[in-house]
PDB file of C-alpha atoms in Angstrom:
ATOM      1  CA  MET A   1     123.060  -1.813-174.233  1.00  0.00           C
ATOM      2  CA  LYS A   2     119.760  -1.766-176.073  1.00  0.00           C
ATOM      3  CA  VAL A   3     118.753   1.560-174.522  1.00  0.00           C
ATOM      4  CA  LEU A   4     121.830   3.249-175.962  1.00  0.00           C
ATOM      5  CA  ILE A   5     120.991   2.005-179.459  1.00  0.00           C
ATOM      6  CA  VAL A   6     117.404   3.204-179.152  1.00  0.00           C
ATOM      7  CA  TRP A   7     118.586   6.586-177.883  1.00  0.00           C
ATOM      8  CA  MET A   8     121.014   6.967-180.768  1.00  0.00           C
ATOM      9  CA  GLU A   9     118.338   5.963-183.237  1.00  0.00           C
ATOM     10  CA  CYS A  10     116.003   8.608-181.801  1.00  0.00           C
ATOM     11  CA  LYS A  11     118.703  11.245-182.084  1.00  0.00           C
ATOM     12  CA  PHE A  12     119.517  10.214-185.640  1.00  0.00           C
ATOM     13  CA  MET A  13     115.855  10.277-186.643  1.00  0.00           C
ATOM     14  CA  ASN A  14     115.428  13.722-185.092  1.00  0.00           C
ATOM     15  CA  ARG A  15     118.382  14.994-187.137  1.00  0.00           C
ATOM     16  CA  VAL A  16     117.014  13.494-190.361  1.00  0.00           C
ATOM     17  CA  ALA A  17     113.509  14.848-189.707  1.00  0.00           C
ATOM     18  CA  SER A  18     114.815  18.379-189.202  1.00  0.00           C
TER      19      SER A  18
END
């Protein structure tokens, strides 16, 4: 489930960037 990890990472980065 590599896609899920990448998706979660993207979401996490978006939250941190905000």
